[in-house]
Tab-separated table of C-alpha atoms in Angstrom:
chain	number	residue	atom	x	y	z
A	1	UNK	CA	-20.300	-51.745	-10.669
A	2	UNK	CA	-21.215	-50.825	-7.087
A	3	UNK	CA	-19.339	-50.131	-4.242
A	4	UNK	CA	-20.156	-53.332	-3.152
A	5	UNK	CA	-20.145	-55.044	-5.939
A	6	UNK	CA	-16.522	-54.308	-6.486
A	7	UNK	CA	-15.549	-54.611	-2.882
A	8	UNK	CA	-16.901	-58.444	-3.237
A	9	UNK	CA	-14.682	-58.695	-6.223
A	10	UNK	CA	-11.871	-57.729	-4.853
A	11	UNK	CA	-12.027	-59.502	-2.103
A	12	UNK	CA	-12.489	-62.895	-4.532
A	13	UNK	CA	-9.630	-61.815	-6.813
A	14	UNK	CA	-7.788	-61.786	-3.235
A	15	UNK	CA	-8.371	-65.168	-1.894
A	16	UNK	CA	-7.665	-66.469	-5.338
A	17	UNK	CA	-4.383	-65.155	-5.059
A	18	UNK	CA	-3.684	-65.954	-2.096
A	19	UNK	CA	-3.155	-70.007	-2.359
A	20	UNK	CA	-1.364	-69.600	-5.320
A	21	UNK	CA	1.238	-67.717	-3.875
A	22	UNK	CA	1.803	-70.010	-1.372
A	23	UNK	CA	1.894	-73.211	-3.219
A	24	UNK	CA	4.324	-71.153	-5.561
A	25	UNK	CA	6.892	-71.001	-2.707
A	26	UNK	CA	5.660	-74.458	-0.824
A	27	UNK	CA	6.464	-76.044	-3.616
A	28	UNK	CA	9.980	-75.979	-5.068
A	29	UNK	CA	11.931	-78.395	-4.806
A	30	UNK	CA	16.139	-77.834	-4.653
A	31	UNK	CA	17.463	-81.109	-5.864
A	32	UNK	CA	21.521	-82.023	-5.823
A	33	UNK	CA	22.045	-85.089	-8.475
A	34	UNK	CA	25.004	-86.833	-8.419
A	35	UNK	CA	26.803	-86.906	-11.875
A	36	UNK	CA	26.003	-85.046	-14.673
A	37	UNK	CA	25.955	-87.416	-18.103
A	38	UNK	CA	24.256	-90.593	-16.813
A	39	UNK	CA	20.880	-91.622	-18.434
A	40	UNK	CA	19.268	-92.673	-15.009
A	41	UNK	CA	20.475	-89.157	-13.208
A	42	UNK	CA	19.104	-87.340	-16.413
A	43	UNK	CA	15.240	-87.858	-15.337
A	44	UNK	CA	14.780	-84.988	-13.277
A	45	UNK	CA	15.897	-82.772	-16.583
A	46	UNK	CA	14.131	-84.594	-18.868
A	47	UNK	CA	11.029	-84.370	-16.475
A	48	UNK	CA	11.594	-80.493	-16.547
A	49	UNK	CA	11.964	-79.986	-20.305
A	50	UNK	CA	8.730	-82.148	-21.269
A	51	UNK	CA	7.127	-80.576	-18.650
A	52	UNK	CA	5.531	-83.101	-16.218
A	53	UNK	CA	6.807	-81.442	-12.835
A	54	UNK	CA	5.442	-77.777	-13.801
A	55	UNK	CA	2.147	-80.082	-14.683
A	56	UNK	CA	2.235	-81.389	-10.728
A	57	UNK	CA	2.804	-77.722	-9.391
A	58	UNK	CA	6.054	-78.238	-8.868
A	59	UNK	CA	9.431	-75.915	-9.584
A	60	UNK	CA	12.604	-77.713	-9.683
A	61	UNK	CA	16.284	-76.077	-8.935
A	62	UNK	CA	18.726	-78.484	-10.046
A	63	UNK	CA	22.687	-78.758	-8.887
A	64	UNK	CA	24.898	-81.263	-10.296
A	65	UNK	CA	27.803	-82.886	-8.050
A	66	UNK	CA	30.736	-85.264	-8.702
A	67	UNK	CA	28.916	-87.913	-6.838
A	68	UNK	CA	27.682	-89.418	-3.868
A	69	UNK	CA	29.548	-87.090	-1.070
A	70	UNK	CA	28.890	-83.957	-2.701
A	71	UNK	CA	25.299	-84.923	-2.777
A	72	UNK	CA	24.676	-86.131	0.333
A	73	UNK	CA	26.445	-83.334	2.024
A	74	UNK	CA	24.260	-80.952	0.698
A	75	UNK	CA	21.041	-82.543	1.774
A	76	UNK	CA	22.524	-82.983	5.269
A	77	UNK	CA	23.624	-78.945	5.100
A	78	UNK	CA	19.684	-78.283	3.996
A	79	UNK	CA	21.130	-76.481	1.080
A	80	UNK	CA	18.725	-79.012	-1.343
A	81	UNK	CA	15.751	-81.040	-0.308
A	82	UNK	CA	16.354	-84.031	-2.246
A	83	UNK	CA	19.802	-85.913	-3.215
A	84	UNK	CA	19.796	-88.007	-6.444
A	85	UNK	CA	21.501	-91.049	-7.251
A	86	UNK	CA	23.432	-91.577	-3.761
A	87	UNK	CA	25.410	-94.575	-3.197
A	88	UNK	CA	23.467	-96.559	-0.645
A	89	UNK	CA	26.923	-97.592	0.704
A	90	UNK	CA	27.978	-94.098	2.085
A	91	UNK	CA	24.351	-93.428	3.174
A	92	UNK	CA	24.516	-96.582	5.601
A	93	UNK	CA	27.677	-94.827	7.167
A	94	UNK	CA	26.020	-91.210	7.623
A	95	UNK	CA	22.738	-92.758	9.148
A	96	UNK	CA	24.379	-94.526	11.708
A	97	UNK	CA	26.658	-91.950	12.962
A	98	UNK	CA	23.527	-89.736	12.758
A	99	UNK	CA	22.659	-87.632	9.935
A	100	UNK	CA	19.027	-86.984	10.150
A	101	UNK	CA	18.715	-89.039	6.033
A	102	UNK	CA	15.960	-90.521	4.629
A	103	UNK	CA	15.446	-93.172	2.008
A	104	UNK	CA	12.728	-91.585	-0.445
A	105	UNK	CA	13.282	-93.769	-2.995
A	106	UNK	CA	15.502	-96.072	-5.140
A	107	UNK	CA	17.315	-94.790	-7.682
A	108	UNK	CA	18.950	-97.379	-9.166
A	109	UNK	CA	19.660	-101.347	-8.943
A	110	UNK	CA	22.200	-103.609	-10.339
A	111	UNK	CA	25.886	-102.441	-12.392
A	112	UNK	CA	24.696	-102.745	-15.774
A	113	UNK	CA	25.710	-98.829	-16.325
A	114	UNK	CA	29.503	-99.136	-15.152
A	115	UNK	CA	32.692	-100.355	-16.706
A	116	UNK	CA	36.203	-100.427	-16.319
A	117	UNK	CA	39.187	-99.030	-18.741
A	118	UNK	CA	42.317	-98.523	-19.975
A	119	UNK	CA	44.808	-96.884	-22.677
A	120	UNK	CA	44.962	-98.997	-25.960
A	121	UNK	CA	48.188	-99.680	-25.384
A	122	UNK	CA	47.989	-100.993	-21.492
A	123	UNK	CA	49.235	-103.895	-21.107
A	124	UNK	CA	46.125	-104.641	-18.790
A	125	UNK	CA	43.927	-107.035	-20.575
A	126	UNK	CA	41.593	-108.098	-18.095
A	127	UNK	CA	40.723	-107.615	-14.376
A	128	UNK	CA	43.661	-110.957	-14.253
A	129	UNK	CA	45.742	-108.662	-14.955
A	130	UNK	CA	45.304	-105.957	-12.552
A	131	UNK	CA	47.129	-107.060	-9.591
A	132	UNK	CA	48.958	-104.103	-8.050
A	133	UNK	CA	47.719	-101.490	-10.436
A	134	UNK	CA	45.658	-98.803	-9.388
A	135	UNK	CA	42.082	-99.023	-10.418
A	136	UNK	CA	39.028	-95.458	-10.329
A	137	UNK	CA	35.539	-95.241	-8.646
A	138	UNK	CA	34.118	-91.577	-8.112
A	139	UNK	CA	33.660	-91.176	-4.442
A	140	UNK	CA	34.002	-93.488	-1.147
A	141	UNK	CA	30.788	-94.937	-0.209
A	142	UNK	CA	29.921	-94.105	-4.112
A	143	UNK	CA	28.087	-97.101	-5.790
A	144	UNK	CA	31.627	-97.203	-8.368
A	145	UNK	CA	33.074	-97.876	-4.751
A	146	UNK	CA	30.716	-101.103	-4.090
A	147	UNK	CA	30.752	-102.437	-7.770
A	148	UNK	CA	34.395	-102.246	-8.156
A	149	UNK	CA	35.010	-104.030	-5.059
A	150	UNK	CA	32.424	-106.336	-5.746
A	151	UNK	CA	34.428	-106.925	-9.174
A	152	UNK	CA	38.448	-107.736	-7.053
A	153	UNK	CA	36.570	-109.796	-4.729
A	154	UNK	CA	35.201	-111.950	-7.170
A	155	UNK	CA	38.254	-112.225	-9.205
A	156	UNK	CA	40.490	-112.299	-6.261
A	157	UNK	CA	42.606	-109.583	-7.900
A	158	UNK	CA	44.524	-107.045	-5.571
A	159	UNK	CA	44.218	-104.080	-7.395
A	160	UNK	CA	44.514	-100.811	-5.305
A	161	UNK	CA	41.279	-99.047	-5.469
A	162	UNK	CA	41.340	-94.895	-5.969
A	163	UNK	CA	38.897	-92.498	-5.405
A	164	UNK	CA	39.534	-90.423	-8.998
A	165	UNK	CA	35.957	-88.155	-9.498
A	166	UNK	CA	33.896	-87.698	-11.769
A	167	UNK	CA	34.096	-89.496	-15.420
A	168	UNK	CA	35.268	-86.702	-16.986
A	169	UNK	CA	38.205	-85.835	-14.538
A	170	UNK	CA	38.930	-90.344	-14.518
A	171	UNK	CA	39.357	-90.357	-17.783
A	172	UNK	CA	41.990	-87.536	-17.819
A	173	UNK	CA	43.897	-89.136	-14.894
A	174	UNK	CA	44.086	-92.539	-17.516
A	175	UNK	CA	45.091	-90.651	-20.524
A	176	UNK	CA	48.223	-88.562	-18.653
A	177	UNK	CA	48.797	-92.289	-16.838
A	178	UNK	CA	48.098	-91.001	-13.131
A	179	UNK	CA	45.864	-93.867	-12.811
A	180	UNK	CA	45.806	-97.027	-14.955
A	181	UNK	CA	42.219	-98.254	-15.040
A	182	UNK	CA	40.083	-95.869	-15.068
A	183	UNK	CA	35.602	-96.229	-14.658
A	184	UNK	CA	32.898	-94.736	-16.264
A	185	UNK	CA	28.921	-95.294	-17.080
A	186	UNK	CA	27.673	-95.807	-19.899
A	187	UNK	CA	27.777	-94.240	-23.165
A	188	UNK	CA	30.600	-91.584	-21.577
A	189	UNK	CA	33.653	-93.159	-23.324
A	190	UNK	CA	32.446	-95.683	-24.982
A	191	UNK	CA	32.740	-93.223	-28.191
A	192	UNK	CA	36.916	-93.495	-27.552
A	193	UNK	CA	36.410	-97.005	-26.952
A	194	UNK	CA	34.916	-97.113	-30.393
A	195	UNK	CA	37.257	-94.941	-31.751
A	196	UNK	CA	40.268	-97.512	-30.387
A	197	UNK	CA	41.471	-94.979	-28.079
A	198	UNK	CA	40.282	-96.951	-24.794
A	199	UNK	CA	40.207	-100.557	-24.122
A	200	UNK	CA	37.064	-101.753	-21.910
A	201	UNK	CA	38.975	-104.690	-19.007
A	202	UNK	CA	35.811	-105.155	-17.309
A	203	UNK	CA	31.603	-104.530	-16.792
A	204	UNK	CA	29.507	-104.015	-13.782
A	205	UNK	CA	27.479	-106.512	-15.149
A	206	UNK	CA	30.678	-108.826	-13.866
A	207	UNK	CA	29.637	-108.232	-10.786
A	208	UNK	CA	26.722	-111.482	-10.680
A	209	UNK	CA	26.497	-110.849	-6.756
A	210	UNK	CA	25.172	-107.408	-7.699
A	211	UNK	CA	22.719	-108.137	-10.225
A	212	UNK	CA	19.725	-107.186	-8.055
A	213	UNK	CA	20.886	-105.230	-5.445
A	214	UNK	CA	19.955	-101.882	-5.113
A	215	UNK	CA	23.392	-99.745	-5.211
A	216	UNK	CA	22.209	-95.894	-5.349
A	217	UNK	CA	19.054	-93.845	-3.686
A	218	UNK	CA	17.352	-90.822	-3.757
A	219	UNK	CA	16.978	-89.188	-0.569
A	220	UNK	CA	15.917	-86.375	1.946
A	221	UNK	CA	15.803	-85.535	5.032
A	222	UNK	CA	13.142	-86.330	8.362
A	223	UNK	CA	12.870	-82.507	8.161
A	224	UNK	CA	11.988	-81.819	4.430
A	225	UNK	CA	10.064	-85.029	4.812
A	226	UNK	CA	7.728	-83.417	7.624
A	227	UNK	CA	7.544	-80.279	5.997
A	228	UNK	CA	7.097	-81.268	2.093
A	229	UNK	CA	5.830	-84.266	2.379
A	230	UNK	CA	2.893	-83.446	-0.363
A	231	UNK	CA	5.165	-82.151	-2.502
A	232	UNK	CA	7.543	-84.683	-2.591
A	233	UNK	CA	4.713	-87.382	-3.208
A	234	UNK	CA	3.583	-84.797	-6.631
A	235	UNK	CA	7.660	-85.461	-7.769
A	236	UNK	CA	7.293	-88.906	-7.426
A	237	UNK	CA	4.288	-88.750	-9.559
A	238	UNK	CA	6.039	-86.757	-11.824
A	239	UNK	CA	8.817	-89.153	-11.812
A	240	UNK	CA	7.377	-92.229	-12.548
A	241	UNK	CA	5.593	-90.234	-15.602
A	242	UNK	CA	9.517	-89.318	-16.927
A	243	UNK	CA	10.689	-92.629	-16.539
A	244	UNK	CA	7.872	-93.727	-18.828
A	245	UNK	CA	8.254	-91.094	-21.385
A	246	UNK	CA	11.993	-91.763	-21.355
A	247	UNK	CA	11.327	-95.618	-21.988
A	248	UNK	CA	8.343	-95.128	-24.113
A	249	UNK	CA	10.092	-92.720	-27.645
A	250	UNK	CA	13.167	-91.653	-28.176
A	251	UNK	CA	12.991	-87.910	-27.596
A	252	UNK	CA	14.105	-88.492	-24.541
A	253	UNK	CA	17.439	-90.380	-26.341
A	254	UNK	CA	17.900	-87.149	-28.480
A	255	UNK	CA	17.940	-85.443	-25.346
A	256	UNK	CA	20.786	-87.482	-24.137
A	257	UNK	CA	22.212	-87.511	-27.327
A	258	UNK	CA	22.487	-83.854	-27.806
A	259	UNK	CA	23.856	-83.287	-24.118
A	260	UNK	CA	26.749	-85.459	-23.726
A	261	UNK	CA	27.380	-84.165	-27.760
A	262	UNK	CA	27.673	-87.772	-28.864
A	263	UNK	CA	25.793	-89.872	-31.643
A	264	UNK	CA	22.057	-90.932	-31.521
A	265	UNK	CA	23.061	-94.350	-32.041
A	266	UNK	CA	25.311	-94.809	-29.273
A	267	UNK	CA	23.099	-92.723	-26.919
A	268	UNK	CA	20.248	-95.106	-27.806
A	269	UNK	CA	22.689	-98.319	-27.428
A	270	UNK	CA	23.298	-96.902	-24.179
A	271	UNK	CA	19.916	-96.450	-22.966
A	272	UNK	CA	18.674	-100.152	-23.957
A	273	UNK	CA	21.596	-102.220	-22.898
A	274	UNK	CA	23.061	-100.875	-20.006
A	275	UNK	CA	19.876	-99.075	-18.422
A	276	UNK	CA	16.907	-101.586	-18.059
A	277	UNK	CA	14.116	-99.674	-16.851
A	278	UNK	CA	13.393	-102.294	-14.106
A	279	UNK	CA	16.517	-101.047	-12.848
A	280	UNK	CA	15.325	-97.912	-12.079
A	281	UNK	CA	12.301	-98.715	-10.404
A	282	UNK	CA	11.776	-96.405	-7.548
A	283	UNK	CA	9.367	-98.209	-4.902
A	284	UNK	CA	11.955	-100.684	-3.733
A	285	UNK	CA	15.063	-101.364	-2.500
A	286	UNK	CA	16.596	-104.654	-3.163
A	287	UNK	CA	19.156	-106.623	-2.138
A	288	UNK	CA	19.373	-104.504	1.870
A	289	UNK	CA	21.075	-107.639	3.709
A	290	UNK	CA	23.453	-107.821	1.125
A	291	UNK	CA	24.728	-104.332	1.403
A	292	UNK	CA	24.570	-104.185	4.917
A	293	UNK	CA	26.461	-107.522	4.981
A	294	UNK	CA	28.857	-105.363	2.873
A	295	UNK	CA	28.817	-102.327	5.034
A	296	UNK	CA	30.209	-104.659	7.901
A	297	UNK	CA	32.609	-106.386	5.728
A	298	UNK	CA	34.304	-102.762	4.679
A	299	UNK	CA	33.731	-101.105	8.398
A	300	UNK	CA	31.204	-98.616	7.159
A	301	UNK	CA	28.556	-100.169	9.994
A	302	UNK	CA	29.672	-102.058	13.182
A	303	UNK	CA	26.586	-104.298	12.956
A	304	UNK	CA	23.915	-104.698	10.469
A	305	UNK	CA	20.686	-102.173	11.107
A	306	UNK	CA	17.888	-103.066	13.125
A	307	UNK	CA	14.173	-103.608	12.095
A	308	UNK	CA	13.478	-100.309	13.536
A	309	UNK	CA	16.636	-98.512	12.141
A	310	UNK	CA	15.201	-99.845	8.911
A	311	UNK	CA	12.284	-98.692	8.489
A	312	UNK	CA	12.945	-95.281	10.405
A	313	UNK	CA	15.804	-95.050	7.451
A	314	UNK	CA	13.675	-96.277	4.735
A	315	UNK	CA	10.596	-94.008	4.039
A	316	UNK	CA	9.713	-94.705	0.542
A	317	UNK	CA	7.585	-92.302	-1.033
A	318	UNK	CA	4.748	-93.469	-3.259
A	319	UNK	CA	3.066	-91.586	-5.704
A	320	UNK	CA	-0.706	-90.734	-5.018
């Protein structure tokens, strides 16, 4: 080979490497997902494993929190580009006293995932029962938050609502009696509920008012959206092509399965009556006017958003 010849070569080999490179470090993506054991948070993994974000160019870093504060603290910090399965409750709150978030999608819509427990031997039956007791969602402005309140105003039962964690740490605090009711999604617990440990008192699917309202997000920021906006469209993509896959075998239930170290049969249970996959569409948020109606109601927002609030806080993004 010439002088020439190989200088030319070179020089190819160069600019060959030199886009790669940079998409390398353009495009990963930090995500923070609230809750660790829920089928619908479980996408971004499931994506990972089967492969369809390395397929859009993508590298995911994931970080699991006890739920929606943790989360949307850390895409506020910039520590993570996207947040995962945040109550659209607490978001409301940090957009109006003005955290820079973004609606990039929904995450998930209805209560079909949650319910409500106790010890075998409570004497709590039913949510009638609950009057003074002290009842679990994971965080304030958490979607466990909405749904439960949702649940006492409907049955007109005052119960004292308590911030208790995550599932795992609830379900301690009911056990060792801190707390008597305690929440959880779907299938975590529902194995002691088999097993006649736990008593189930009530569903989110109690909650009618909340049938189609969209209670938790995914979001990001106006900064990551600015910088990353390509990249964020490719996740979407990949996305929608998990959610799919997840609904379309059961690999994806073996998966689960396997994880949370439970049986195939309840994992699958789980998945096909408590998760709908309508439920997790991601290119719409239902039910806004109701949860700002909400947000009033509980003093998260002095007054309902405006049109252009709205659409500043909702940037959905498609898949192209």
């Amino acid at each position: 080979m010439t002088t020439k010849a190989l200088r030319s070569t070179l020089c190819m080999l160069a600019l060959l490497a030199m886009p790669i490179s940079q998409a390398s470090a353009a495009d990963k993506l930090k995500l923070a997902i609230s809750q660790k054991g829920q089928w619908d948070t479980a996408m971004a993994e499931f994506g990972m494993r089967e492969g369809f974000f390395r397929d859009e160019g993508l590298e995911l870093e994931l970080f699991y929190t006890n739920g929606t504060a943790e989360t949307q603290q850390a895409v506020i910090s910039g520590s993570v580009d996207v947040g995962i399965g945040v109550g659209f409750l607490g978001l409301l709150a940090a957009y109006t006293k003005g955290a820079p978030v973004r609606v990039i999608a929904s995450e998930w819509t209805g209560a079909s995932d949650f319910f409500w427990y106790v010890k075998s031997d409570s004497p709590v039956k039913s949510l009638a029962d609950a009057d003074g007791k002290t009842i679990g969602f994971s965080t304030v402005g958490s979607s466990s938050n909405l749904v439960v309140l949702a649940l006492l105003d409907q049955y007109k039962v005052k119960a004292k609502p308590t911030p208790t964690g995550g599932t795992a740490a609830t379900m301690t605090q009911v056990l060792s009696g801190q707390i008597d009711i305690g929440w959880s999604q779907a299938p975590i617990g529902l194995q002691e509920v088999k097993e006649g440990k736990l008593r189930i008192v009530a569903k989110g699917s109690d909650a009618k008012a909340m049938a189609d309202q969209t209670t938790r997000v995914s979001i990001s920021t106006a900064d990551v959206l600015a910088a990353k906006r390509p990249a964020l469209e490719r996740f979407m993509r990949a996305y929608n092509k998990t959610l799919d896959w997840a609904y379309g075998g059961t690999k994806s239930v073996e998966y689960f399965a396997a994880e949370l170290k439970i049986p195939f049969e309840l994992a699958l249970a789980a998945r096909d009556q408590n998760y709908p996959k309508d439920a997790l569409r991601l290119d719409v948020v239902r039910g806004l006017e109701q949860t700002m109606q909400q947000a009033v109601e509980l003093k998260r927002l002095s007054e309902p958003l405006t049109q252009q609030q709205t659409n500043e806080l909702i940037q959905i993004i498609h898949a192209k």
